[in-house]
Amino acid sequence: MKLKTKRGAAKRFKMTGGGKVKRSKAYASHLLSSKTTKRKRKLRKNVVVDKRDSRNVKRLIPYA
């Protein structure tokens, strides 16, 4: 039986070529005037999901 992808997770996470899970950082969408330029620049980067959490995320996006 085919598994359904959790669409909310599919929009938030992407897989790397090596099978790791990428995510974007939080706190970058609004109230930006009080944050420093350095902090906002660092929020643009994507990061790899922690190894302990990636197993659960991979279940949510089985065909990614």
PDB file of C-alpha atoms in Angstrom:
ATOM      1  CA  MET A   1       0.000   0.000   0.000  1.00  0.00           C
ATOM      2  CA  LYS A   2       1.265   3.482  -0.852  1.00  0.00           C
ATOM      3  CA  LEU A   3       1.953   5.836   2.028  1.00  0.00           C
ATOM      4  CA  LYS A   4       0.620   9.364   2.097  1.00  0.00           C
ATOM      5  CA  THR A   5       3.072  12.215   2.494  1.00  0.00           C
ATOM      6  CA  LYS A   6       2.291  14.724   5.247  1.00  0.00           C
ATOM      7  CA  ARG A   7       1.975  17.847   3.120  1.00  0.00           C
ATOM      8  CA  GLY A   8       2.906  20.228   5.936  1.00  0.00           C
ATOM      9  CA  ALA A   9       6.186  18.373   6.433  1.00  0.00           C
ATOM     10  CA  ALA A  10       6.841  18.248   2.683  1.00  0.00           C
ATOM     11  CA  LYS A  11       6.711  22.041   2.565  1.00  0.00           C
ATOM     12  CA  ARG A  12       9.086  22.440   5.517  1.00  0.00           C
ATOM     13  CA  PHE A  13      11.731  19.794   4.827  1.00  0.00           C
ATOM     14  CA  LYS A  14      13.851  18.722   1.849  1.00  0.00           C
ATOM     15  CA  MET A  15      16.247  15.820   1.462  1.00  0.00           C
ATOM     16  CA  THR A  16      19.919  16.233   0.577  1.00  0.00           C
ATOM     17  CA  GLY A  17      21.669  13.964  -1.901  1.00  0.00           C
ATOM     18  CA  GLY A  18      23.229  11.999   0.929  1.00  0.00           C
ATOM     19  CA  GLY A  19      19.898  11.271   2.589  1.00  0.00           C
ATOM     20  CA  LYS A  20      20.005  13.925   5.292  1.00  0.00           C
ATOM     21  CA  VAL A  21      17.069  16.230   6.012  1.00  0.00           C
ATOM     22  CA  LYS A  22      17.365  19.990   5.460  1.00  0.00           C
ATOM     23  CA  ARG A  23      15.240  22.648   7.138  1.00  0.00           C
ATOM     24  CA  SER A  24      15.126  26.416   7.187  1.00  0.00           C
ATOM     25  CA  LYS A  25      15.542  28.386  10.390  1.00  0.00           C
ATOM     26  CA  ALA A  26      12.711  29.926  12.378  1.00  0.00           C
ATOM     27  CA  TYR A  27      12.197  33.574  13.438  1.00  0.00           C
ATOM     28  CA  ALA A  28      12.915  35.077  10.017  1.00  0.00           C
ATOM     29  CA  SER A  29       9.440  36.051   8.831  1.00  0.00           C
ATOM     30  CA  HIS A  30       8.408  39.158  10.809  1.00  0.00           C
ATOM     31  CA  LEU A  31       9.500  41.606  13.538  1.00  0.00           C
ATOM     32  CA  LEU A  32      12.779  41.954  11.685  1.00  0.00           C
ATOM     33  CA  SER A  33      13.541  45.569  12.594  1.00  0.00           C
ATOM     34  CA  SER A  34      14.622  44.627  16.113  1.00  0.00           C
ATOM     35  CA  LYS A  35      16.973  41.878  14.910  1.00  0.00           C
ATOM     36  CA  THR A  36      20.535  42.660  13.918  1.00  0.00           C
ATOM     37  CA  THR A  37      21.698  42.346  10.322  1.00  0.00           C
ATOM     38  CA  LYS A  38      24.100  39.597  11.336  1.00  0.00           C
ATOM     39  CA  ARG A  39      21.311  37.599  12.965  1.00  0.00           C
ATOM     40  CA  LYS A  40      19.010  38.003   9.944  1.00  0.00           C
ATOM     41  CA  ARG A  41      21.790  36.922   7.600  1.00  0.00           C
ATOM     42  CA  LYS A  42      22.384  33.755   9.633  1.00  0.00           C
ATOM     43  CA  LEU A  43      18.649  32.986   9.575  1.00  0.00           C
ATOM     44  CA  ARG A  44      18.755  32.763   5.760  1.00  0.00           C
ATOM     45  CA  LYS A  45      20.896  29.633   5.811  1.00  0.00           C
ATOM     46  CA  ASN A  46      19.416  26.144   5.657  1.00  0.00           C
ATOM     47  CA  VAL A  47      20.618  23.644   8.249  1.00  0.00           C
ATOM     48  CA  VAL A  48      20.555  19.866   8.566  1.00  0.00           C
ATOM     49  CA  VAL A  49      17.987  18.411  10.959  1.00  0.00           C
ATOM     50  CA  ASP A  50      19.512  16.764  14.019  1.00  0.00           C
ATOM     51  CA  LYS A  51      20.128  13.042  13.622  1.00  0.00           C
ATOM     52  CA  ARG A  52      17.738  12.164  16.454  1.00  0.00           C
ATOM     53  CA  ASP A  53      14.847  14.027  14.809  1.00  0.00           C
ATOM     54  CA  SER A  54      15.516  13.046  11.199  1.00  0.00           C
ATOM     55  CA  ARG A  55      14.107   9.546  11.631  1.00  0.00           C
ATOM     56  CA  ASN A  56      10.691  10.983  12.511  1.00  0.00           C
ATOM     57  CA  VAL A  57      10.821  13.510   9.676  1.00  0.00           C
ATOM     58  CA  LYS A  58      11.686  10.808   7.147  1.00  0.00           C
ATOM     59  CA  ARG A  59       8.529   8.935   8.143  1.00  0.00           C
ATOM     60  CA  LEU A  60       6.485  12.032   7.317  1.00  0.00           C
ATOM     61  CA  ILE A  61       8.026  12.403   3.838  1.00  0.00           C
ATOM     62  CA  PRO A  62       8.504   8.779   2.701  1.00  0.00           C
ATOM     63  CA  TYR A  63       9.135   9.505  -1.003  1.00  0.00           C
ATOM     64  CA  ALA A  64      11.299  12.628  -0.697  1.00  0.00           C
TER      65      ALA A  64
END
